[in-house]
Structures are given as C-alpha cells and as structure tokens.
Amino acid sequence: EAAVTQSPRNKVAVTGGKVTLSCNQTNNHNNMYWYRQDTGHGLRLIHYSYGAGSTEKGDIPDGYKASRPSQENFSLILELATPSQTSVYFCASGDGGAGGNTLYFGEGSRLIVV
Amino acid sequence: QQKVQQSPESLIVPEGGMASLNCTSSDRNVDYFWWYRQHSGKSPKMLMSIFSNGEKEEGRFTVHLNKASLHTSLHIRDSQPSDSALYLCAAVTNSAGNKLTFGIGTRVLVRP
C-alpha cells in the first residue's frame, strides 16, 4: 500500500503566525496535492505539484504557498494564518496514470487557528 | 456552485439493503469519474473509477456512467455496517492537468 505521511497531525496556531504542514510520500509518485476539507465544501484543491521544484495553484490558493524540494516531500505554508484557515488538510500523491490519478491520501492534519 | 454535484446529501439504508448514490458534473470537458470512500475520522480511499459509458461491477459495488449527461451513480448492494461512510465523487478533466475535482459527498449510514 502506498504511504503518505503528514505532520503535524494536530496543530493550534495563533492568528498572524506562520504554519508549515509537511508531507512525505514513499510511492515515488510524481504528482502531489494539498486539499482542505470543510463541512459543506468537500475537498478543495489548494496547490499541487508535478515533480520536484514545481508547484501549481489549485482552486483556492489564496493565503497559501507550497514547496516541493524533492520527489518525496511537499509542504504547505501559511505565512499569516487566519481563523478562516481552520480546517483539516489532506496531502495526497498520485500515480499520474491514464484517466487521471489514483490518489493516495495521508491521514490528515487538523489545524485550528485562534 | 460546485462543479461536481452529489445527491442525496445523506442516506440511511437497512443492513442488507441497496444504497444508490448520484453524481453529476457541470463541466462538459470531464473525461473520467472516480469514487472515493472516507470513513469517519479517516482519509479518503479510492473505491472505483469509470472511464467509459456503461456499467462496472466490483463485488457488491456497481458504478454506472452516462457520459452524454455527465452523470455517474454508485450502487451498493447487500449493504453492511462497515459501508457506513462519506462517499465522494470526483471528476477529472485531462485538459486541466488531470486534477480531481471532488463533490461534497453523500453520507451513508447502514443500520443493523
């Protein structure tokens, strides 16, 4: 089974503070994604990457930055955290096969911004 | 408005019964549909995918696709309490970089 590991699993941050969510995958997948999941909105794509050194904006990128320093690691950065960014964040890797990706998700990072 | 609409929002099914879930995309460029299942407190896991018109069966799960109407449905027969979960439909548009766009989901509760 593909392995995607997120850290931290839980985080409480103060408004205006910087938060970094980290993701590591051992699947050797080129594609990696950051989603947030909120009641009433489902999973929404924030940033994604096609490989080391690349980052692309997803559907809701405002207030977030991403970094892909290596094939295995993909980080989501909140430079100035706001309460509206309180959410559960999921990282995923994808095999990029025909017909789109099968996504393998990490277990999620619960962020509360107070 | 969500590009991927799912219905119903929630569903209660007796154990052994049939659950039917619907999903429609408003993007005419959609190429593929995926179904993911997410148990409470867990991460989503891929359940089934369908790329061509027609039907695909895997065990107790059957997926239908009508590409002309951009509609897919998931049917769970002989539902089990372990099937209680949030079912997420996702659409993929190749021209948009193979990104998956998810619906809000249908929450299924199977009552023993």
PDB file of C-alpha atoms in Angstrom:
ATOM      1  CA  GLU A   1       0.000   0.000   0.000  1.00  0.00           C
ATOM      2  CA  ALA A   2       1.175   3.468  -0.894  1.00  0.00           C
ATOM      3  CA  ALA A   3       2.421   5.522   2.025  1.00  0.00           C
ATOM      4  CA  VAL A   4       1.810   9.219   2.570  1.00  0.00           C
ATOM      5  CA  THR A   5       2.741  10.687   5.927  1.00  0.00           C
ATOM      6  CA  GLN A   6       1.699  14.102   7.193  1.00  0.00           C
ATOM      7  CA  SER A   7       2.990  16.157  10.086  1.00  0.00           C
ATOM      8  CA  PRO A   8       1.892  17.557  12.365  1.00  0.00           C
ATOM      9  CA  ARG A   9      -1.347  15.643  12.778  1.00  0.00           C
ATOM     10  CA  ASN A  10      -2.784  18.341  15.000  1.00  0.00           C
ATOM     11  CA  LYS A  11      -1.803  21.977  15.309  1.00  0.00           C
ATOM     12  CA  VAL A  12      -3.130  25.026  17.111  1.00  0.00           C
ATOM     13  CA  ALA A  13      -1.764  28.279  15.704  1.00  0.00           C
ATOM     14  CA  VAL A  14      -2.285  31.927  16.541  1.00  0.00           C
ATOM     15  CA  THR A  15      -3.682  34.405  14.061  1.00  0.00           C
ATOM     16  CA  GLY A  16      -0.855  36.001  12.100  1.00  0.00           C
ATOM     17  CA  GLY A  17       1.561  33.205  12.833  1.00  0.00           C
ATOM     18  CA  LYS A  18       3.342  31.030  10.302  1.00  0.00           C
ATOM     19  CA  VAL A  19       2.309  27.414   9.861  1.00  0.00           C
ATOM     20  CA  THR A  20       4.052  24.738   7.830  1.00  0.00           C
ATOM     21  CA  LEU A  21       2.356  21.449   7.083  1.00  0.00           C
ATOM     22  CA  SER A  22       4.667  18.733   5.816  1.00  0.00           C
ATOM     23  CA  CYS A  23       4.015  15.719   3.658  1.00  0.00           C
ATOM     24  CA  ASN A  24       6.261  12.804   2.758  1.00  0.00           C
ATOM     25  CA  GLN A  25       5.492  10.034   0.284  1.00  0.00           C
ATOM     26  CA  THR A  26       7.382   6.820  -0.327  1.00  0.00           C
ATOM     27  CA  ASN A  27       5.483   5.875  -3.503  1.00  0.00           C
ATOM     28  CA  ASN A  28       7.866   7.590  -5.917  1.00  0.00           C
ATOM     29  CA  HIS A  29       4.852   9.378  -7.414  1.00  0.00           C
ATOM     30  CA  ASN A  30       5.479  12.475  -9.484  1.00  0.00           C
ATOM     31  CA  ASN A  31       2.249  14.214  -8.529  1.00  0.00           C
ATOM     32  CA  MET A  32       1.426  15.551  -5.085  1.00  0.00           C
ATOM     33  CA  TYR A  33      -1.552  17.553  -3.880  1.00  0.00           C
ATOM     34  CA  TRP A  34      -2.771  19.571  -0.923  1.00  0.00           C
ATOM     35  CA  TYR A  35      -6.535  19.636  -0.222  1.00  0.00           C
ATOM     36  CA  ARG A  36      -8.555  21.071   2.610  1.00  0.00           C
ATOM     37  CA  GLN A  37     -11.818  19.531   3.760  1.00  0.00           C
ATOM     38  CA  ASP A  38     -14.578  21.557   5.338  1.00  0.00           C
ATOM     39  CA  THR A  39     -18.198  20.720   6.068  1.00  0.00           C
ATOM     40  CA  GLY A  40     -20.376  21.926   3.228  1.00  0.00           C
ATOM     41  CA  HIS A  41     -17.454  22.331   0.843  1.00  0.00           C
ATOM     42  CA  GLY A  42     -15.948  18.912   0.477  1.00  0.00           C
ATOM     43  CA  LEU A  43     -12.340  18.501  -0.603  1.00  0.00           C
ATOM     44  CA  ARG A  44     -10.899  21.579  -2.273  1.00  0.00           C
ATOM     45  CA  LEU A  45      -7.562  21.702  -4.058  1.00  0.00           C
ATOM     46  CA  ILE A  46      -5.101  24.295  -2.757  1.00  0.00           C
ATOM     47  CA  HIS A  47      -1.793  23.552  -4.523  1.00  0.00           C
ATOM     48  CA  TYR A  48      -0.317  20.674  -6.442  1.00  0.00           C
ATOM     49  CA  SER A  49       2.980  19.628  -7.968  1.00  0.00           C
ATOM     50  CA  TYR A  50       4.111  17.566 -10.932  1.00  0.00           C
ATOM     51  CA  GLY A  51       7.575  16.932  -9.553  1.00  0.00           C
ATOM     52  CA  ALA A  52      10.487  18.307  -7.579  1.00  0.00           C
ATOM     53  CA  GLY A  53      10.805  22.057  -7.987  1.00  0.00           C
ATOM     54  CA  SER A  54       7.326  22.546  -9.422  1.00  0.00           C
ATOM     55  CA  THR A  55       4.232  23.950  -7.759  1.00  0.00           C
ATOM     56  CA  GLU A  56       0.899  24.868  -9.314  1.00  0.00           C
ATOM     57  CA  LYS A  57      -2.076  26.786  -7.982  1.00  0.00           C
ATOM     58  CA  GLY A  58      -5.208  24.807  -7.347  1.00  0.00           C
ATOM     59  CA  ASP A  59      -8.733  26.118  -6.961  1.00  0.00           C
ATOM     60  CA  ILE A  60      -8.254  28.012  -3.660  1.00  0.00           C
ATOM     61  CA  PRO A  61      -4.574  29.065  -3.435  1.00  0.00           C
ATOM     62  CA  ASP A  62      -5.019  32.461  -1.765  1.00  0.00           C
ATOM     63  CA  GLY A  63      -3.248  32.644   1.594  1.00  0.00           C
ATOM     64  CA  TYR A  64      -1.183  29.526   0.931  1.00  0.00           C
ATOM     65  CA  LYS A  65       2.220  28.761  -0.545  1.00  0.00           C
ATOM     66  CA  ALA A  66       3.667  25.405  -1.455  1.00  0.00           C
ATOM     67  CA  SER A  67       7.144  23.960  -1.742  1.00  0.00           C
ATOM     68  CA  ARG A  68       8.336  20.752  -3.411  1.00  0.00           C
ATOM     69  CA  PRO A  69      12.039  20.423  -2.668  1.00  0.00           C
ATOM     70  CA  SER A  70      12.250  16.758  -3.586  1.00  0.00           C
ATOM     71  CA  GLN A  71      10.241  13.919  -5.102  1.00  0.00           C
ATOM     72  CA  GLU A  72       9.257  12.752  -1.624  1.00  0.00           C
ATOM     73  CA  ASN A  73       8.374  15.996   0.143  1.00  0.00           C
ATOM     74  CA  PHE A  74       5.661  18.589  -0.404  1.00  0.00           C
ATOM     75  CA  SER A  75       4.937  21.338   2.114  1.00  0.00           C
ATOM     76  CA  LEU A  76       2.039  23.724   2.543  1.00  0.00           C
ATOM     77  CA  ILE A  77       2.895  27.082   4.097  1.00  0.00           C
ATOM     78  CA  LEU A  78       0.548  29.545   5.709  1.00  0.00           C
ATOM     79  CA  GLU A  79       2.640  32.713   6.114  1.00  0.00           C
ATOM     80  CA  LEU A  80      -0.018  34.633   8.051  1.00  0.00           C
ATOM     81  CA  ALA A  81      -2.554  32.192   9.431  1.00  0.00           C
ATOM     82  CA  THR A  82      -6.164  33.344   9.776  1.00  0.00           C
ATOM     83  CA  PRO A  83      -9.129  31.708  11.562  1.00  0.00           C
ATOM     84  CA  SER A  84     -10.726  31.008   8.151  1.00  0.00           C
ATOM     85  CA  GLN A  85      -7.876  28.576   7.522  1.00  0.00           C
ATOM     86  CA  THR A  86      -9.043  26.363  10.371  1.00  0.00           C
ATOM     87  CA  SER A  87      -9.643  23.067   8.611  1.00  0.00           C
ATOM     88  CA  VAL A  88      -8.483  19.521   8.031  1.00  0.00           C
ATOM     89  CA  TYR A  89      -5.725  19.393   5.431  1.00  0.00           C
ATOM     90  CA  PHE A  90      -5.010  16.322   3.343  1.00  0.00           C
ATOM     91  CA  CYS A  91      -1.908  15.651   1.324  1.00  0.00           C
ATOM     92  CA  ALA A  92      -2.055  13.112  -1.483  1.00  0.00           C
ATOM     93  CA  SER A  93       0.248  11.589  -4.031  1.00  0.00           C
ATOM     94  CA  GLY A  94      -0.869  10.389  -7.426  1.00  0.00           C
ATOM     95  CA  ASP A  95       0.483   7.914  -9.905  1.00  0.00           C
ATOM     96  CA  GLY A  96      -0.452  10.057 -12.874  1.00  0.00           C
ATOM     97  CA  GLY A  97      -1.746   7.107 -14.827  1.00  0.00           C
ATOM     98  CA  ALA A  98      -4.113   7.213 -17.775  1.00  0.00           C
ATOM     99  CA  GLY A  99      -7.509   8.508 -16.807  1.00  0.00           C
ATOM    100  CA  GLY A 100      -6.136  10.752 -14.179  1.00  0.00           C
ATOM    101  CA  ASN A 101      -4.669   9.801 -10.891  1.00  0.00           C
ATOM    102  CA  THR A 102      -5.461   7.289  -8.242  1.00  0.00           C
ATOM    103  CA  LEU A 103      -4.802   9.486  -5.226  1.00  0.00           C
ATOM    104  CA  TYR A 104      -3.268   8.103  -2.066  1.00  0.00           C
ATOM    105  CA  PHE A 105      -4.082  10.334   0.869  1.00  0.00           C
ATOM    106  CA  GLY A 106      -2.275  10.934   4.108  1.00  0.00           C
ATOM    107  CA  GLU A 107      -4.194  10.748   7.362  1.00  0.00           C
ATOM    108  CA  GLY A 108      -4.795  14.473   7.534  1.00  0.00           C
ATOM    109  CA  SER A 109      -3.602  17.426   9.582  1.00  0.00           C
ATOM    110  CA  ARG A 110      -6.141  19.181  11.750  1.00  0.00           C
ATOM    111  CA  LEU A 111      -5.329  22.892  12.035  1.00  0.00           C
ATOM    112  CA  ILE A 112      -7.049  25.281  14.386  1.00  0.00           C
ATOM    113  CA  VAL A 113      -6.204  28.982  14.110  1.00  0.00           C
ATOM    114  CA  VAL A 114      -7.218  31.017  17.150  1.00  0.00           C
TER     115      VAL A 114
ATOM    116  CA  GLN B   1     -21.576  26.489  -7.316  1.00  0.00           C
ATOM    117  CA  GLN B   2     -19.960  23.078  -7.054  1.00  0.00           C
ATOM    118  CA  LYS B   3     -18.814  21.708 -10.406  1.00  0.00           C
ATOM    119  CA  VAL B   4     -19.490  18.221  -9.098  1.00  0.00           C
ATOM    120  CA  GLN B   5     -22.934  17.772  -7.553  1.00  0.00           C
ATOM    121  CA  GLN B   6     -23.784  14.757  -5.433  1.00  0.00           C
ATOM    122  CA  SER B   7     -27.148  13.552  -4.195  1.00  0.00           C
ATOM    123  CA  PRO B   8     -28.587  12.770  -1.793  1.00  0.00           C
ATOM    124  CA  GLU B   9     -26.625  14.554   0.918  1.00  0.00           C
ATOM    125  CA  SER B  10     -27.263  11.666   3.264  1.00  0.00           C
ATOM    126  CA  LEU B  11     -28.814   8.238   3.109  1.00  0.00           C
ATOM    127  CA  ILE B  12     -29.930   5.687   5.679  1.00  0.00           C
ATOM    128  CA  VAL B  13     -30.010   2.099   4.447  1.00  0.00           C
ATOM    129  CA  PRO B  14     -31.036  -1.061   6.321  1.00  0.00           C
ATOM    130  CA  GLU B  15     -28.402  -3.755   6.592  1.00  0.00           C
ATOM    131  CA  GLY B  16     -28.679  -5.946   3.529  1.00  0.00           C
ATOM    132  CA  GLY B  17     -30.356  -3.196   1.524  1.00  0.00           C
ATOM    133  CA  MET B  18     -29.326  -1.284  -1.578  1.00  0.00           C
ATOM    134  CA  ALA B  19     -27.747   2.176  -1.463  1.00  0.00           C
ATOM    135  CA  SER B  20     -27.843   4.338  -4.588  1.00  0.00           C
ATOM    136  CA  LEU B  21     -25.732   7.477  -4.897  1.00  0.00           C
ATOM    137  CA  ASN B  22     -25.701  10.022  -7.717  1.00  0.00           C
ATOM    138  CA  CYS B  23     -23.106  12.385  -9.112  1.00  0.00           C
ATOM    139  CA  THR B  24     -23.252  14.906 -11.959  1.00  0.00           C
ATOM    140  CA  SER B  25     -20.637  17.236 -13.355  1.00  0.00           C
ATOM    141  CA  SER B  26     -21.410  20.662 -14.794  1.00  0.00           C
ATOM    142  CA  ASP B  27     -18.120  20.660 -16.733  1.00  0.00           C
ATOM    143  CA  ARG B  28     -18.684  19.321 -20.241  1.00  0.00           C
ATOM    144  CA  ASN B  29     -14.967  18.667 -20.597  1.00  0.00           C
ATOM    145  CA  VAL B  30     -14.964  15.960 -17.932  1.00  0.00           C
ATOM    146  CA  ASP B  31     -13.209  12.799 -19.079  1.00  0.00           C
ATOM    147  CA  TYR B  32     -13.379  10.437 -16.104  1.00  0.00           C
ATOM    148  CA  PHE B  33     -15.147   9.884 -12.810  1.00  0.00           C
ATOM    149  CA  TRP B  34     -13.792   8.384  -9.615  1.00  0.00           C
ATOM    150  CA  TRP B  35     -15.498   7.302  -6.403  1.00  0.00           C
ATOM    151  CA  TYR B  36     -13.708   7.548  -3.064  1.00  0.00           C
ATOM    152  CA  ARG B  37     -14.870   6.358   0.350  1.00  0.00           C
ATOM    153  CA  GLN B  38     -14.000   8.090   3.598  1.00  0.00           C
ATOM    154  CA  HIS B  39     -14.754   6.505   6.946  1.00  0.00           C
ATOM    155  CA  SER B  40     -15.266   8.835   9.863  1.00  0.00           C
ATOM    156  CA  GLY B  41     -12.002  10.351  11.064  1.00  0.00           C
ATOM    157  CA  LYS B  42     -10.023   8.702   8.266  1.00  0.00           C
ATOM    158  CA  SER B  43      -8.650   9.760   4.922  1.00  0.00           C
ATOM    159  CA  PRO B  44     -10.405   9.144   1.591  1.00  0.00           C
ATOM    160  CA  LYS B  45      -9.548   5.926  -0.219  1.00  0.00           C
ATOM    161  CA  MET B  46     -10.223   5.141  -3.847  1.00  0.00           C
ATOM    162  CA  LEU B  47     -13.182   2.838  -4.318  1.00  0.00           C
ATOM    163  CA  MET B  48     -13.836   2.644  -8.036  1.00  0.00           C
ATOM    164  CA  SER B  49     -13.227   4.504 -11.247  1.00  0.00           C
ATOM    165  CA  ILE B  50     -15.147   4.538 -14.504  1.00  0.00           C
ATOM    166  CA  PHE B  51     -13.988   5.899 -17.799  1.00  0.00           C
ATOM    167  CA  SER B  52     -16.411   4.526 -20.398  1.00  0.00           C
ATOM    168  CA  ASN B  53     -20.162   4.555 -20.824  1.00  0.00           C
ATOM    169  CA  GLY B  54     -21.880   1.657 -19.205  1.00  0.00           C
ATOM    170  CA  GLU B  55     -21.512  -0.308 -16.045  1.00  0.00           C
ATOM    171  CA  LYS B  56     -18.659  -1.645 -13.956  1.00  0.00           C
ATOM    172  CA  GLU B  57     -19.064  -4.107 -11.105  1.00  0.00           C
ATOM    173  CA  GLU B  58     -16.642  -4.965  -8.328  1.00  0.00           C
ATOM    174  CA  GLY B  59     -18.073  -7.220  -5.675  1.00  0.00           C
ATOM    175  CA  ARG B  60     -21.072  -5.531  -4.043  1.00  0.00           C
ATOM    176  CA  PHE B  61     -20.327  -2.213  -5.750  1.00  0.00           C
ATOM    177  CA  THR B  62     -21.589  -1.200  -9.187  1.00  0.00           C
ATOM    178  CA  VAL B  63     -20.860   2.051 -10.975  1.00  0.00           C
ATOM    179  CA  HIS B  64     -22.782   3.408 -13.944  1.00  0.00           C
ATOM    180  CA  LEU B  65     -21.690   6.176 -16.285  1.00  0.00           C
ATOM    181  CA  ASN B  66     -23.598   8.186 -18.869  1.00  0.00           C
ATOM    182  CA  LYS B  67     -21.055  10.484 -20.466  1.00  0.00           C
ATOM    183  CA  ALA B  68     -23.655  12.358 -22.521  1.00  0.00           C
ATOM    184  CA  SER B  69     -25.391  13.534 -19.363  1.00  0.00           C
ATOM    185  CA  LEU B  70     -22.142  13.661 -17.337  1.00  0.00           C
ATOM    186  CA  HIS B  71     -23.826  11.503 -14.727  1.00  0.00           C
ATOM    187  CA  THR B  72     -22.445   8.635 -12.707  1.00  0.00           C
ATOM    188  CA  SER B  73     -24.050   6.573  -9.991  1.00  0.00           C
ATOM    189  CA  LEU B  74     -22.742   4.186  -7.372  1.00  0.00           C
ATOM    190  CA  HIS B  75     -24.845   1.303  -6.090  1.00  0.00           C
ATOM    191  CA  ILE B  76     -24.019  -0.763  -3.036  1.00  0.00           C
ATOM    192  CA  ARG B  77     -25.968  -3.985  -2.711  1.00  0.00           C
ATOM    193  CA  ASP B  78     -26.248  -6.074   0.450  1.00  0.00           C
ATOM    194  CA  SER B  79     -25.084  -3.040   2.435  1.00  0.00           C
ATOM    195  CA  GLN B  80     -23.063  -3.729   5.570  1.00  0.00           C
ATOM    196  CA  PRO B  81     -22.500  -1.541   8.653  1.00  0.00           C
ATOM    197  CA  SER B  82     -18.878  -1.229   7.516  1.00  0.00           C
ATOM    198  CA  ASP B  83     -20.157   0.569   4.410  1.00  0.00           C
ATOM    199  CA  SER B  84     -21.210   3.494   6.605  1.00  0.00           C
ATOM    200  CA  ALA B  85     -19.017   6.327   5.353  1.00  0.00           C
ATOM    201  CA  LEU B  86     -18.813   9.501   3.293  1.00  0.00           C
ATOM    202  CA  TYR B  87     -18.788   8.706  -0.420  1.00  0.00           C
ATOM    203  CA  LEU B  88     -17.007  11.257  -2.578  1.00  0.00           C
ATOM    204  CA  CYS B  89     -17.380  11.570  -6.312  1.00  0.00           C
ATOM    205  CA  ALA B  90     -14.531  13.166  -8.267  1.00  0.00           C
ATOM    206  CA  ALA B  91     -14.325  14.295 -11.874  1.00  0.00           C
ATOM    207  CA  VAL B  92     -11.173  14.558 -13.944  1.00  0.00           C
ATOM    208  CA  THR B  93     -10.597  16.803 -16.919  1.00  0.00           C
ATOM    209  CA  ASN B  94      -7.481  15.906 -18.856  1.00  0.00           C
ATOM    210  CA  SER B  95      -7.158  19.397 -20.270  1.00  0.00           C
ATOM    211  CA  ALA B  96      -6.996  20.733 -16.713  1.00  0.00           C
ATOM    212  CA  GLY B  97      -3.928  18.744 -15.847  1.00  0.00           C
ATOM    213  CA  ASN B  98      -5.625  15.602 -14.570  1.00  0.00           C
ATOM    214  CA  LYS B  99      -6.736  17.329 -11.398  1.00  0.00           C
ATOM    215  CA  LEU B 100      -9.522  15.698  -9.429  1.00  0.00           C
ATOM    216  CA  THR B 101     -12.455  17.946  -8.523  1.00  0.00           C
ATOM    217  CA  PHE B 102     -14.487  16.489  -5.689  1.00  0.00           C
ATOM    218  CA  GLY B 103     -18.136  16.822  -4.790  1.00  0.00           C
ATOM    219  CA  ILE B 104     -19.299  17.437  -1.231  1.00  0.00           C
ATOM    220  CA  GLY B 105     -20.150  13.796  -0.765  1.00  0.00           C
ATOM    221  CA  THR B 106     -23.031  11.577   0.293  1.00  0.00           C
ATOM    222  CA  ARG B 107     -23.014  10.312   3.855  1.00  0.00           C
ATOM    223  CA  VAL B 108     -24.298   6.743   4.063  1.00  0.00           C
ATOM    224  CA  LEU B 109     -25.438   5.147   7.303  1.00  0.00           C
ATOM    225  CA  VAL B 110     -26.203   1.444   7.280  1.00  0.00           C
ATOM    226  CA  ARG B 111     -28.478   0.478  10.167  1.00  0.00           C
ATOM    227  CA  PRO B 112     -28.139  -3.068  11.569  1.00  0.00           C
TER     228      PRO B 112
END
